Amino acid sequence: MTSFPIFTRLQVDNYGLFPGTKRKPGIDIDLQSGLTLVLGANGLGKTTLVSLIYRLCVGTYDIGALTASGELGGKKIQARKQPLSKRRWFAERVNDGAVNATATLNFELGSTSFSVTRALDDLDLLELRIDQELAPAEEAQYQRIIEESAGVNVFGEWILLLRHLAFYFEDRRALVWDPSAQRQLLRLLFLSPRASKEWVEAERDVLQRDSAARNTQAVLSRLEQTLAAGEEAASSDGEIREELAALQELQAVDQPKLDDLNGRVSELDERRNAARLDALTAEGRHESAYRDLERLQIQTIAAAFPTSGDTARYLMAQLVSDGICLACGHRSPKTSANLKKRLEDKRCVVCNSSLEPSAPAPSQRTINKAQKTLDAAAENFAAMKGSRDALEAEFEELVGQIQKLNRSVAERSARIDSLAKRLPPGDSELHEQRSEISVLRGRVEVMKAELDDRRDAYSQLIKRTSREIVSHKDHIQKNFLDFAEGFLLEKCELKWAPHKDTIGEAGPAIQFPAFVLVMGGTDFSSPQRRRGPDQVSESQREFIDLAFRMALIRVAGTGGSGSIVIDAPESSLDAVFVSRAAEVLTRFASEGENRLVITSNLVEGDLIPELMRRAKIHTPSNDRVVDLLKIAEPTTATRTLSRQYSEVRDRLFSKARRGSKK
Amino acid sequence: MIVSDEEAAKILRRQLRIMAILAGAESVGLSPVSSRQLHVFGYFTDALAPVWGLRILDVRLLKLQEGPTSSELQHDVDRLVGRGVVAVSDVSHSVDSDGLWRLDANYALNSAFGAPILDQARLFNEFADEIAYTREVVYALSGLGQAGLAHAPSFDASYGDELVDSGDMVNLEAGDRGDNLTAQVADRFEEVVPPGITITDAEKVHLYIRELYSRFHNDA
């Protein structure tokens, strides 16, 4: 089980940005279970405060590829010390370089309590208490205890947990649309530390071997070129020399081309599979619409044709639906139109006699609506099929190109070897080079064979461990739905959709555990896979990401609890959704030992008053409110316009109070 | 209706499969066959086809909570009903647990038309093999009983694979481009029999279905 931090207290002393009040200098906040609200204005240090909590947890360590779009492979989850310039981030925000400034964060991690004090000028660890006992204030010691208490293998994984689950920074990676990050998170949260470690080590081993094999291959290629040039110079046979040079030149052009094409296979295969799935889904919807229309038409026919047998009704319905006569296979739109007309006129479909229906038939309007749905589904199906077929063709074309290129590279290589053998014996240096190349070729072959074996073993390991992760699937899906339904009106669910990815530069793709979002929407007749953040609105994006985080904390955290720190969540919400968002945030905050820290500028929106109302916060002096207007160093704006800022703040509180009285 | 020879052969092969399923079901007293059961039979004849070295007709399908469903197979049946080769009864429509409208009906082979067509097809080795194979699959599956048959896909190595969620694609492609787990597992029975004993393709199919049977009963 993974433990997420439960923040309990934050103290900041002697830091110029947060002088505090005379009676209570600095910051000293008891982070109680539930909501804590940090209210401020531009420049008062909201984001600094959130960053401070984060940095108290991780010190000066970071992991690579946290915010960029690059892949989060096992290789990059190694925590590395920040460059010196970045370590002075807090110092550079104040006049005195934060020389005397310190901050202390208290948090629980499973059954262990931590008290971490750091100097704010360089984030050095000043004091460490574990379960109230003083421990050596050494970073390595701190990291080791964190790893043990959080249930992670390396400190980098702790950073990953904080960045992807606890802290909602502006430059975050949205977990739902980041299969690479999901892969790492799901591994961390749902595998035992031992299995998780085995995964990371196997992945790293494959990456290292892949890199070593490619480097050795590059050395080999260079040596072959040098040898070819040497042989060319040594050769007295002009014809052979010319051919060798030409072949070497072509080889030098084709080899990178081949590498490039091989690199595209996996990406294209992924797109092709997505298109196949879209086409299958569209086909299913089309079939459903077709059967719905058929049903309505059978009902209509049954009403007008009460004594007909099933076969006759079935045949008629098909003829009316798609104009094809199932008896002879011919298309007969004219007959179909005539039959439709008879149905509309409530006449017998066979003999055209006037009939009073014996059972209620669906209205023409209902049938027209079903027909429209079918037409739309048919259009969508045709479009999806078109995309799929185009990608199938593109893929086949690519595979064809690779095969062709492989053949010509191999043939050329054989020809080069045979030409080289026909050259007159060269000097000793050339002989030496030839034997060196021969040894290296053998070595590359061995390395590639070993790499293939390791890749295969790694792929089997992922398959095995994915089964462990997928056993939590239903629980994650259910909890995601619970939070997401609170935020969104659209039908929205997580689907288990393993993501194919290659490890290293080439090699077969491996399926990694991942979820994908399926969601309905205004322009979609049925829920669709939303494969990227661009496929939903900004506010949906934020709250879907939050729902996923909350679900994971609930499912994977010790006691289902954790902390989430969100910087300014209100920006993208419209007025109507404020109440829904507040309800879900409050629900998360009120569960177990959860902590929800929200920072906000004093804006006129309804989210903050709504949150305050639900958390029963009615005055700025409430101990769940961190009022930066009061305790932070004023900016020119807040000093000059202090009255206006206070009025806005008071309006927020009175709005919260009014809401409570309703 | 103008169709190419290739298309006509494809349709014929698909229709022969349905006829072979219905003929097999009738000979084990399982006639008429409900549309749900027909799709299950269709699915397993595809999933196990590589064991007999035969081609798969529906390589990819959606995983649905209701179980395997092939629009193409349904339209093939429609065509056979239209030609009088298949008799349909108890036609109704319902919304399934995936929220999709589906046709529910019972199907039986009209022997007057169906038997001569199958006899004719058996004159050709390729079709004779496919008909014999389909019959084996139906025989094996019929041993599961009504309830077992309904649940068989959820215990199947491919369709029931927990790594494939509902709404995702079940890919029966075999060989380099995919891993048809069903056929792989069935083929693996060869490795577990005592040395010196060989098992036929038909026995592999029966052993695989028997494995589903024991899983179903252990789970019940």
PDB file of N, CA and C in Angstrom, chain A residues 272-273 276-277 280-281 283-285 287-288 290-292 294-295 298 310-311 314-315 318 324 326-331 392 395-396 399 463 466-467 470 473 477 494-498 529, chain B residues 1 60-62 65 71-72 74-75 77-79 81-83 87-91 93-94 98-103 107 161-171 173 177 179 181:
ATOM      1  N   ARG A 272      -3.327   3.229 -36.075  1.00  0.00           N
ATOM      2  CA  ARG A 272      -4.150   2.297 -36.829  1.00  0.00           C
ATOM      3  C   ARG A 272      -5.092   1.545 -35.887  1.00  0.00           C
ATOM      4  N   ASN A 273      -4.577   1.129 -34.738  1.00  0.00           N
ATOM      5  CA  ASN A 273      -5.427   0.413 -33.785  1.00  0.00           C
ATOM      6  C   ASN A 273      -6.531   1.304 -33.233  1.00  0.00           C
ATOM      7  N   ARG A 276      -9.083   1.475 -35.863  1.00  0.00           N
ATOM      8  CA  ARG A 276      -9.846   0.221 -35.934  1.00  0.00           C
ATOM      9  C   ARG A 276     -10.932   0.203 -34.855  1.00  0.00           C
ATOM     10  N   LEU A 277     -10.529   0.634 -33.657  1.00  0.00           N
ATOM     11  CA  LEU A 277     -11.485   0.634 -32.555  1.00  0.00           C
ATOM     12  C   LEU A 277     -12.615   1.623 -32.828  1.00  0.00           C
ATOM     13  N   LEU A 280     -14.941   0.068 -35.273  1.00  0.00           N
ATOM     14  CA  LEU A 280     -15.772  -0.981 -34.655  1.00  0.00           C
ATOM     15  C   LEU A 280     -16.875  -0.371 -33.799  1.00  0.00           C
ATOM     16  N   THR A 281     -16.503   0.660 -33.040  1.00  0.00           N
ATOM     17  CA  THR A 281     -17.502   1.318 -32.186  1.00  0.00           C
ATOM     18  C   THR A 281     -18.594   1.942 -33.047  1.00  0.00           C
ATOM     19  N   GLU A 283     -19.433   1.065 -35.989  1.00  0.00           N
ATOM     20  CA  GLU A 283     -20.218  -0.011 -36.601  1.00  0.00           C
ATOM     21  C   GLU A 283     -21.279  -0.516 -35.617  1.00  0.00           C
ATOM     22  N   GLY A 284     -20.865  -0.642 -34.349  1.00  0.00           N
ATOM     23  CA  GLY A 284     -21.800  -1.082 -33.316  1.00  0.00           C
ATOM     24  C   GLY A 284     -22.958  -0.108 -33.163  1.00  0.00           C
ATOM     25  N   ARG A 285     -22.637   1.187 -33.186  1.00  0.00           N
ATOM     26  CA  ARG A 285     -23.691   2.218 -33.065  1.00  0.00           C
ATOM     27  C   ARG A 285     -24.600   2.173 -34.284  1.00  0.00           C
ATOM     28  N   GLU A 287     -25.179  -0.419 -36.176  1.00  0.00           N
ATOM     29  CA  GLU A 287     -25.987  -1.638 -36.087  1.00  0.00           C
ATOM     30  C   GLU A 287     -27.153  -1.421 -35.110  1.00  0.00           C
ATOM     31  N   SER A 288     -26.837  -0.759 -34.000  1.00  0.00           N
ATOM     32  CA  SER A 288     -27.868  -0.504 -33.001  1.00  0.00           C
ATOM     33  C   SER A 288     -28.972   0.381 -33.592  1.00  0.00           C
ATOM     34  N   TYR A 290     -29.698   0.743 -36.683  1.00  0.00           N
ATOM     35  CA  TYR A 290     -30.374  -0.038 -37.716  1.00  0.00           C
ATOM     36  C   TYR A 290     -31.420  -0.949 -37.086  1.00  0.00           C
ATOM     37  N   ARG A 291     -31.031  -1.606 -35.998  1.00  0.00           N
ATOM     38  CA  ARG A 291     -31.966  -2.534 -35.346  1.00  0.00           C
ATOM     39  C   ARG A 291     -33.107  -1.785 -34.664  1.00  0.00           C
ATOM     40  N   ASP A 292     -32.827  -0.581 -34.225  1.00  0.00           N
ATOM     41  CA  ASP A 292     -33.883   0.216 -33.597  1.00  0.00           C
ATOM     42  C   ASP A 292     -34.938   0.569 -34.639  1.00  0.00           C
ATOM     43  N   GLU A 294     -35.424  -0.971 -37.419  1.00  0.00           N
ATOM     44  CA  GLU A 294     -36.053  -2.238 -37.809  1.00  0.00           C
ATOM     45  C   GLU A 294     -37.163  -2.599 -36.821  1.00  0.00           C
ATOM     46  N   ARG A 295     -36.863  -2.421 -35.540  1.00  0.00           N
ATOM     47  CA  ARG A 295     -37.838  -2.726 -34.491  1.00  0.00           C
ATOM     48  C   ARG A 295     -39.099  -1.905 -34.671  1.00  0.00           C
ATOM     49  N   ILE A 298     -40.958  -3.100 -37.668  1.00  0.00           N
ATOM     50  CA  ILE A 298     -41.643  -4.375 -37.417  1.00  0.00           C
ATOM     51  C   ILE A 298     -42.920  -4.124 -36.618  1.00  0.00           C
ATOM     52  N   ASP A 310     -43.267 -14.493 -38.476  1.00  0.00           N
ATOM     53  CA  ASP A 310     -42.029 -13.772 -38.177  1.00  0.00           C
ATOM     54  C   ASP A 310     -41.185 -13.525 -39.419  1.00  0.00           C
ATOM     55  N   THR A 311     -41.083 -14.552 -40.260  1.00  0.00           N
ATOM     56  CA  THR A 311     -40.229 -14.422 -41.437  1.00  0.00           C
ATOM     57  C   THR A 311     -40.727 -13.307 -42.346  1.00  0.00           C
ATOM     58  N   TYR A 314     -40.102  -9.961 -40.828  1.00  0.00           N
ATOM     59  CA  TYR A 314     -38.654  -9.721 -40.850  1.00  0.00           C
ATOM     60  C   TYR A 314     -38.220  -9.264 -42.250  1.00  0.00           C
ATOM     61  N   LEU A 315     -38.733  -9.979 -43.255  1.00  0.00           N
ATOM     62  CA  LEU A 315     -38.365  -9.647 -44.644  1.00  0.00           C
ATOM     63  C   LEU A 315     -38.843  -8.252 -45.011  1.00  0.00           C
ATOM     64  N   GLN A 318     -36.794  -5.481 -43.335  1.00  0.00           N
ATOM     65  CA  GLN A 318     -35.488  -5.279 -43.973  1.00  0.00           C
ATOM     66  C   GLN A 318     -35.655  -4.531 -45.288  1.00  0.00           C
ATOM     67  N   ILE A 324     -33.222  -3.467 -49.474  1.00  0.00           N
ATOM     68  CA  ILE A 324     -32.691  -4.692 -50.085  1.00  0.00           C
ATOM     69  C   ILE A 324     -33.656  -5.848 -49.836  1.00  0.00           C
ATOM     70  N   LEU A 326     -34.287  -9.392 -49.148  1.00  0.00           N
ATOM     71  CA  LEU A 326     -33.492 -10.507 -48.638  1.00  0.00           C
ATOM     72  C   LEU A 326     -33.793 -11.794 -49.396  1.00  0.00           C
ATOM     73  N   ALA A 327     -34.960 -11.854 -50.078  1.00  0.00           N
ATOM     74  CA  ALA A 327     -35.291 -13.077 -50.804  1.00  0.00           C
ATOM     75  C   ALA A 327     -34.393 -13.246 -52.023  1.00  0.00           C
ATOM     76  N   CYS A 328     -34.137 -12.142 -52.765  1.00  0.00           N
ATOM     77  CA  CYS A 328     -33.340 -12.298 -53.985  1.00  0.00           C
ATOM     78  C   CYS A 328     -32.038 -11.508 -53.946  1.00  0.00           C
ATOM     79  N   GLY A 329     -31.871 -10.669 -52.928  1.00  0.00           N
ATOM     80  CA  GLY A 329     -30.628  -9.905 -52.800  1.00  0.00           C
ATOM     81  C   GLY A 329     -30.609  -8.635 -53.621  1.00  0.00           C
ATOM     82  N   HIS A 330     -31.673  -8.347 -54.375  1.00  0.00           N
ATOM     83  CA  HIS A 330     -31.667  -7.134 -55.203  1.00  0.00           C
ATOM     84  C   HIS A 330     -32.044  -5.908 -54.379  1.00  0.00           C
ATOM     85  N   ARG A 331     -31.505  -4.788 -54.825  1.00  0.00           N
ATOM     86  CA  ARG A 331     -31.870  -3.514 -54.196  1.00  0.00           C
ATOM     87  C   ARG A 331     -33.111  -2.993 -54.916  1.00  0.00           C
ATOM     88  N   GLU A 392      -4.786   1.742 -42.534  1.00  0.00           N
ATOM     89  CA  GLU A 392      -4.362   0.372 -42.868  1.00  0.00           C
ATOM     90  C   GLU A 392      -3.458   0.427 -44.102  1.00  0.00           C
ATOM     91  N   PHE A 395      -0.129   1.936 -43.303  1.00  0.00           N
ATOM     92  CA  PHE A 395       0.706   1.000 -42.547  1.00  0.00           C
ATOM     93  C   PHE A 395       1.315  -0.052 -43.487  1.00  0.00           C
ATOM     94  N   GLU A 396       0.448  -0.600 -44.348  1.00  0.00           N
ATOM     95  CA  GLU A 396       0.937  -1.618 -45.283  1.00  0.00           C
ATOM     96  C   GLU A 396       2.034  -1.045 -46.176  1.00  0.00           C
ATOM     97  N   VAL A 399       5.201  -0.795 -44.163  1.00  0.00           N
ATOM     98  CA  VAL A 399       5.818  -2.109 -43.987  1.00  0.00           C
ATOM     99  C   VAL A 399       6.470  -2.555 -45.296  1.00  0.00           C
ATOM    100  N   LYS A 463       3.276  -7.902 -18.665  1.00  0.00           N
ATOM    101  CA  LYS A 463       2.005  -8.605 -18.817  1.00  0.00           C
ATOM    102  C   LYS A 463       1.552  -9.170 -17.467  1.00  0.00           C
ATOM    103  N   SER A 466       0.697  -6.356 -15.040  1.00  0.00           N
ATOM    104  CA  SER A 466      -0.520  -5.642 -15.457  1.00  0.00           C
ATOM    105  C   SER A 466      -1.754  -6.335 -14.897  1.00  0.00           C
ATOM    106  N   ARG A 467      -1.675  -7.647 -14.775  1.00  0.00           N
ATOM    107  CA  ARG A 467      -2.827  -8.382 -14.239  1.00  0.00           C
ATOM    108  C   ARG A 467      -3.069  -8.003 -12.770  1.00  0.00           C
ATOM    109  N   VAL A 470      -4.635  -4.528 -13.017  1.00  0.00           N
ATOM    110  CA  VAL A 470      -5.999  -4.515 -13.550  1.00  0.00           C
ATOM    111  C   VAL A 470      -7.008  -5.046 -12.527  1.00  0.00           C
ATOM    112  N   LYS A 473      -8.905  -2.286 -11.284  1.00  0.00           N
ATOM    113  CA  LYS A 473      -9.559  -1.483 -12.311  1.00  0.00           C
ATOM    114  C   LYS A 473     -10.984  -1.041 -11.932  1.00  0.00           C
ATOM    115  N   GLN A 477     -12.309   2.727 -11.526  1.00  0.00           N
ATOM    116  CA  GLN A 477     -13.344   3.241 -12.429  1.00  0.00           C
ATOM    117  C   GLN A 477     -14.551   3.751 -11.639  1.00  0.00           C
ATOM    118  N   LEU A 494     -13.824   6.016 -17.178  1.00  0.00           N
ATOM    119  CA  LEU A 494     -12.460   5.592 -17.514  1.00  0.00           C
ATOM    120  C   LEU A 494     -12.535   4.183 -18.060  1.00  0.00           C
ATOM    121  N   LYS A 495     -11.819   3.948 -19.128  1.00  0.00           N
ATOM    122  CA  LYS A 495     -11.759   2.591 -19.674  1.00  0.00           C
ATOM    123  C   LYS A 495     -10.318   2.118 -19.593  1.00  0.00           C
ATOM    124  N   TRP A 496     -10.164   0.876 -19.250  1.00  0.00           N
ATOM    125  CA  TRP A 496      -8.830   0.287 -19.230  1.00  0.00           C
ATOM    126  C   TRP A 496      -8.369   0.137 -20.672  1.00  0.00           C
ATOM    127  N   ALA A 497      -7.296   0.763 -21.046  1.00  0.00           N
ATOM    128  CA  ALA A 497      -6.850   0.718 -22.443  1.00  0.00           C
ATOM    129  C   ALA A 497      -5.326   0.685 -22.485  1.00  0.00           C
ATOM    130  N   PRO A 498      -4.743  -0.491 -22.354  1.00  0.00           N
ATOM    131  CA  PRO A 498      -3.279  -0.579 -22.356  1.00  0.00           C
ATOM    132  C   PRO A 498      -2.659   0.191 -23.515  1.00  0.00           C
ATOM    133  N   ARG A 529     -13.970   8.080 -27.119  1.00  0.00           N
ATOM    134  CA  ARG A 529     -12.671   8.137 -26.448  1.00  0.00           C
ATOM    135  C   ARG A 529     -12.086   9.518 -26.660  1.00  0.00           C
TER     136      ARG A 529
ATOM    137  N   MET B   1     -28.107  -7.121 -57.269  1.00  0.00           N
ATOM    138  CA  MET B   1     -26.968  -6.757 -56.420  1.00  0.00           C
ATOM    139  C   MET B   1     -25.684  -7.254 -57.093  1.00  0.00           C
ATOM    140  N   ARG B  60     -11.369  -8.759 -35.814  1.00  0.00           N
ATOM    141  CA  ARG B  60     -11.448  -7.818 -34.695  1.00  0.00           C
ATOM    142  C   ARG B  60     -12.903  -7.571 -34.327  1.00  0.00           C
ATOM    143  N   LEU B  61     -13.170  -7.515 -33.058  1.00  0.00           N
ATOM    144  CA  LEU B  61     -14.527  -7.197 -32.632  1.00  0.00           C
ATOM    145  C   LEU B  61     -14.485  -6.418 -31.327  1.00  0.00           C
ATOM    146  N   LEU B  62     -15.599  -5.768 -31.057  1.00  0.00           N
ATOM    147  CA  LEU B  62     -15.671  -4.983 -29.817  1.00  0.00           C
ATOM    148  C   LEU B  62     -15.964  -5.906 -28.653  1.00  0.00           C
ATOM    149  N   GLN B  65     -20.324  -5.987 -22.903  1.00  0.00           N
ATOM    150  CA  GLN B  65     -20.746  -6.702 -21.697  1.00  0.00           C
ATOM    151  C   GLN B  65     -21.662  -7.873 -22.043  1.00  0.00           C
ATOM    152  N   SER B  71     -21.702  -7.529 -36.310  1.00  0.00           N
ATOM    153  CA  SER B  71     -22.723  -6.963 -37.211  1.00  0.00           C
ATOM    154  C   SER B  71     -22.736  -7.738 -38.513  1.00  0.00           C
ATOM    155  N   GLU B  72     -21.550  -8.096 -38.974  1.00  0.00           N
ATOM    156  CA  GLU B  72     -21.478  -8.805 -40.260  1.00  0.00           C
ATOM    157  C   GLU B  72     -22.172 -10.157 -40.178  1.00  0.00           C
ATOM    158  N   GLN B  74     -24.546 -10.951 -38.220  1.00  0.00           N
ATOM    159  CA  GLN B  74     -25.989 -10.726 -38.135  1.00  0.00           C
ATOM    160  C   GLN B  74     -26.568 -10.471 -39.525  1.00  0.00           C
ATOM    161  N   HIS B  75     -25.829  -9.716 -40.328  1.00  0.00           N
ATOM    162  CA  HIS B  75     -26.338  -9.432 -41.674  1.00  0.00           C
ATOM    163  C   HIS B  75     -26.283 -10.682 -42.557  1.00  0.00           C
ATOM    164  N   VAL B  77     -26.849 -13.662 -41.449  1.00  0.00           N
ATOM    165  CA  VAL B  77     -28.049 -14.433 -41.073  1.00  0.00           C
ATOM    166  C   VAL B  77     -29.267 -13.822 -41.738  1.00  0.00           C
ATOM    167  N   ASP B  78     -29.318 -12.485 -41.724  1.00  0.00           N
ATOM    168  CA  ASP B  78     -30.449 -11.808 -42.364  1.00  0.00           C
ATOM    169  C   ASP B  78     -30.606 -12.301 -43.809  1.00  0.00           C
ATOM    170  N   ARG B  79     -29.464 -12.362 -44.482  1.00  0.00           N
ATOM    171  CA  ARG B  79     -29.503 -12.775 -45.897  1.00  0.00           C
ATOM    172  C   ARG B  79     -30.009 -14.218 -46.027  1.00  0.00           C
ATOM    173  N   VAL B  81     -31.934 -15.798 -43.989  1.00  0.00           N
ATOM    174  CA  VAL B  81     -33.365 -15.829 -43.691  1.00  0.00           C
ATOM    175  C   VAL B  81     -34.124 -15.430 -44.953  1.00  0.00           C
ATOM    176  N   GLY B  82     -33.614 -14.397 -45.606  1.00  0.00           N
ATOM    177  CA  GLY B  82     -34.256 -13.905 -46.824  1.00  0.00           C
ATOM    178  C   GLY B  82     -34.320 -14.948 -47.914  1.00  0.00           C
ATOM    179  N   ARG B  83     -33.334 -15.825 -47.923  1.00  0.00           N
ATOM    180  CA  ARG B  83     -33.319 -16.851 -48.969  1.00  0.00           C
ATOM    181  C   ARG B  83     -34.059 -18.110 -48.548  1.00  0.00           C
ATOM    182  N   ALA B  87     -34.652 -20.493 -40.979  1.00  0.00           N
ATOM    183  CA  ALA B  87     -35.981 -20.108 -40.499  1.00  0.00           C
ATOM    184  C   ALA B  87     -35.830 -19.298 -39.220  1.00  0.00           C
ATOM    185  N   VAL B  88     -36.574 -18.232 -39.135  1.00  0.00           N
ATOM    186  CA  VAL B  88     -36.470 -17.365 -37.956  1.00  0.00           C
ATOM    187  C   VAL B  88     -37.769 -17.407 -37.159  1.00  0.00           C
ATOM    188  N   SER B  89     -37.677 -17.337 -35.864  1.00  0.00           N
ATOM    189  CA  SER B  89     -38.879 -17.280 -35.032  1.00  0.00           C
ATOM    190  C   SER B  89     -38.603 -16.424 -33.804  1.00  0.00           C
ATOM    191  N   ASP B  90     -39.650 -16.067 -33.125  1.00  0.00           N
ATOM    192  CA  ASP B  90     -39.560 -15.265 -31.891  1.00  0.00           C
ATOM    193  C   ASP B  90     -38.719 -13.999 -32.078  1.00  0.00           C
ATOM    194  N   VAL B  91     -39.012 -13.250 -33.115  1.00  0.00           N
ATOM    195  CA  VAL B  91     -38.240 -12.021 -33.373  1.00  0.00           C
ATOM    196  C   VAL B  91     -38.648 -10.932 -32.380  1.00  0.00           C
ATOM    197  N   HIS B  93     -36.825  -7.157 -30.281  1.00  0.00           N
ATOM    198  CA  HIS B  93     -35.675  -6.255 -30.167  1.00  0.00           C
ATOM    199  C   HIS B  93     -35.533  -5.838 -28.716  1.00  0.00           C
ATOM    200  N   SER B  94     -34.298  -5.658 -28.295  1.00  0.00           N
ATOM    201  CA  SER B  94     -34.103  -5.206 -26.911  1.00  0.00           C
ATOM    202  C   SER B  94     -32.844  -4.343 -26.836  1.00  0.00           C
ATOM    203  N   ASP B  98     -25.056  -2.771 -22.920  1.00  0.00           N
ATOM    204  CA  ASP B  98     -24.159  -1.735 -23.431  1.00  0.00           C
ATOM    205  C   ASP B  98     -24.952  -0.555 -23.988  1.00  0.00           C
ATOM    206  N   GLY B  99     -26.291  -0.631 -23.860  1.00  0.00           N
ATOM    207  CA  GLY B  99     -27.129   0.472 -24.325  1.00  0.00           C
ATOM    208  C   GLY B  99     -27.367   0.437 -25.826  1.00  0.00           C
ATOM    209  N   LEU B 100     -27.130  -0.698 -26.447  1.00  0.00           N
ATOM    210  CA  LEU B 100     -27.304  -0.801 -27.901  1.00  0.00           C
ATOM    211  C   LEU B 100     -28.543  -1.650 -28.216  1.00  0.00           C
ATOM    212  N   TRP B 101     -29.240  -1.221 -29.276  1.00  0.00           N
ATOM    213  CA  TRP B 101     -30.382  -2.025 -29.718  1.00  0.00           C
ATOM    214  C   TRP B 101     -29.865  -3.273 -30.396  1.00  0.00           C
ATOM    215  N   ARG B 102     -30.484  -4.383 -30.109  1.00  0.00           N
ATOM    216  CA  ARG B 102     -30.072  -5.609 -30.779  1.00  0.00           C
ATOM    217  C   ARG B 102     -31.301  -6.433 -31.144  1.00  0.00           C
ATOM    218  N   LEU B 103     -31.094  -7.288 -32.130  1.00  0.00           N
ATOM    219  CA  LEU B 103     -32.176  -8.154 -32.579  1.00  0.00           C
ATOM    220  C   LEU B 103     -32.096  -9.462 -31.812  1.00  0.00           C
ATOM    221  N   TYR B 107     -33.021 -19.039 -34.495  1.00  0.00           N
ATOM    222  CA  TYR B 107     -32.747 -19.458 -35.868  1.00  0.00           C
ATOM    223  C   TYR B 107     -32.597 -20.968 -35.952  1.00  0.00           C
ATOM    224  N   ASP B 161     -10.143 -11.857 -21.488  1.00  0.00           N
ATOM    225  CA  ASP B 161      -8.878 -11.315 -20.966  1.00  0.00           C
ATOM    226  C   ASP B 161      -9.161 -10.033 -20.189  1.00  0.00           C
ATOM    227  N   GLU B 162      -8.805 -10.043 -18.916  1.00  0.00           N
ATOM    228  CA  GLU B 162      -9.123  -8.877 -18.078  1.00  0.00           C
ATOM    229  C   GLU B 162      -8.319  -7.646 -18.481  1.00  0.00           C
ATOM    230  N   LEU B 163      -7.293  -7.846 -19.298  1.00  0.00           N
ATOM    231  CA  LEU B 163      -6.522  -6.677 -19.748  1.00  0.00           C
ATOM    232  C   LEU B 163      -7.228  -5.947 -20.891  1.00  0.00           C
ATOM    233  N   VAL B 164      -8.317  -6.535 -21.384  1.00  0.00           N
ATOM    234  CA  VAL B 164      -9.116  -5.848 -22.411  1.00  0.00           C
ATOM    235  C   VAL B 164     -10.436  -5.447 -21.768  1.00  0.00           C
ATOM    236  N   ASP B 165     -10.678  -4.147 -21.693  1.00  0.00           N
ATOM    237  CA  ASP B 165     -11.883  -3.647 -21.025  1.00  0.00           C
ATOM    238  C   ASP B 165     -13.057  -3.690 -22.000  1.00  0.00           C
ATOM    239  N   SER B 166     -14.283  -3.633 -21.472  1.00  0.00           N
ATOM    240  CA  SER B 166     -15.430  -3.574 -22.383  1.00  0.00           C
ATOM    241  C   SER B 166     -15.348  -2.261 -23.155  1.00  0.00           C
ATOM    242  N   GLY B 167     -15.739  -2.325 -24.403  1.00  0.00           N
ATOM    243  CA  GLY B 167     -15.627  -1.144 -25.262  1.00  0.00           C
ATOM    244  C   GLY B 167     -14.300  -1.099 -25.993  1.00  0.00           C
ATOM    245  N   ASP B 168     -13.392  -1.994 -25.623  1.00  0.00           N
ATOM    246  CA  ASP B 168     -12.100  -2.026 -26.317  1.00  0.00           C
ATOM    247  C   ASP B 168     -12.135  -3.145 -27.373  1.00  0.00           C
ATOM    248  N   MET B 169     -11.047  -3.245 -28.105  1.00  0.00           N
ATOM    249  CA  MET B 169     -11.033  -4.160 -29.241  1.00  0.00           C
ATOM    250  C   MET B 169     -10.408  -5.505 -28.856  1.00  0.00           C
ATOM    251  N   VAL B 170     -11.111  -6.572 -29.222  1.00  0.00           N
ATOM    252  CA  VAL B 170     -10.527  -7.905 -29.077  1.00  0.00           C
ATOM    253  C   VAL B 170      -9.934  -8.243 -30.438  1.00  0.00           C
ATOM    254  N   ASN B 171      -8.649  -8.494 -30.448  1.00  0.00           N
ATOM    255  CA  ASN B 171      -7.974  -8.729 -31.723  1.00  0.00           C
ATOM    256  C   ASN B 171      -7.568 -10.201 -31.803  1.00  0.00           C
ATOM    257  N   GLU B 173      -6.186 -11.542 -34.378  1.00  0.00           N
ATOM    258  CA  GLU B 173      -5.101 -11.695 -35.343  1.00  0.00           C
ATOM    259  C   GLU B 173      -4.014 -12.587 -34.729  1.00  0.00           C
ATOM    260  N   ARG B 177       1.512 -10.198 -35.835  1.00  0.00           N
ATOM    261  CA  ARG B 177       0.812  -8.930 -35.616  1.00  0.00           C
ATOM    262  C   ARG B 177      -0.143  -8.941 -34.438  1.00  0.00           C
ATOM    263  N   ASP B 179      -1.693 -11.454 -30.790  1.00  0.00           N
ATOM    264  CA  ASP B 179      -1.625 -12.751 -30.165  1.00  0.00           C
ATOM    265  C   ASP B 179      -3.010 -13.240 -29.833  1.00  0.00           C
ATOM    266  N   LEU B 181      -4.847 -15.268 -28.038  1.00  0.00           N
ATOM    267  CA  LEU B 181      -4.556 -16.077 -26.846  1.00  0.00           C
ATOM    268  C   LEU B 181      -5.343 -17.382 -26.841  1.00  0.00           C
TER     269      LEU B 181
END
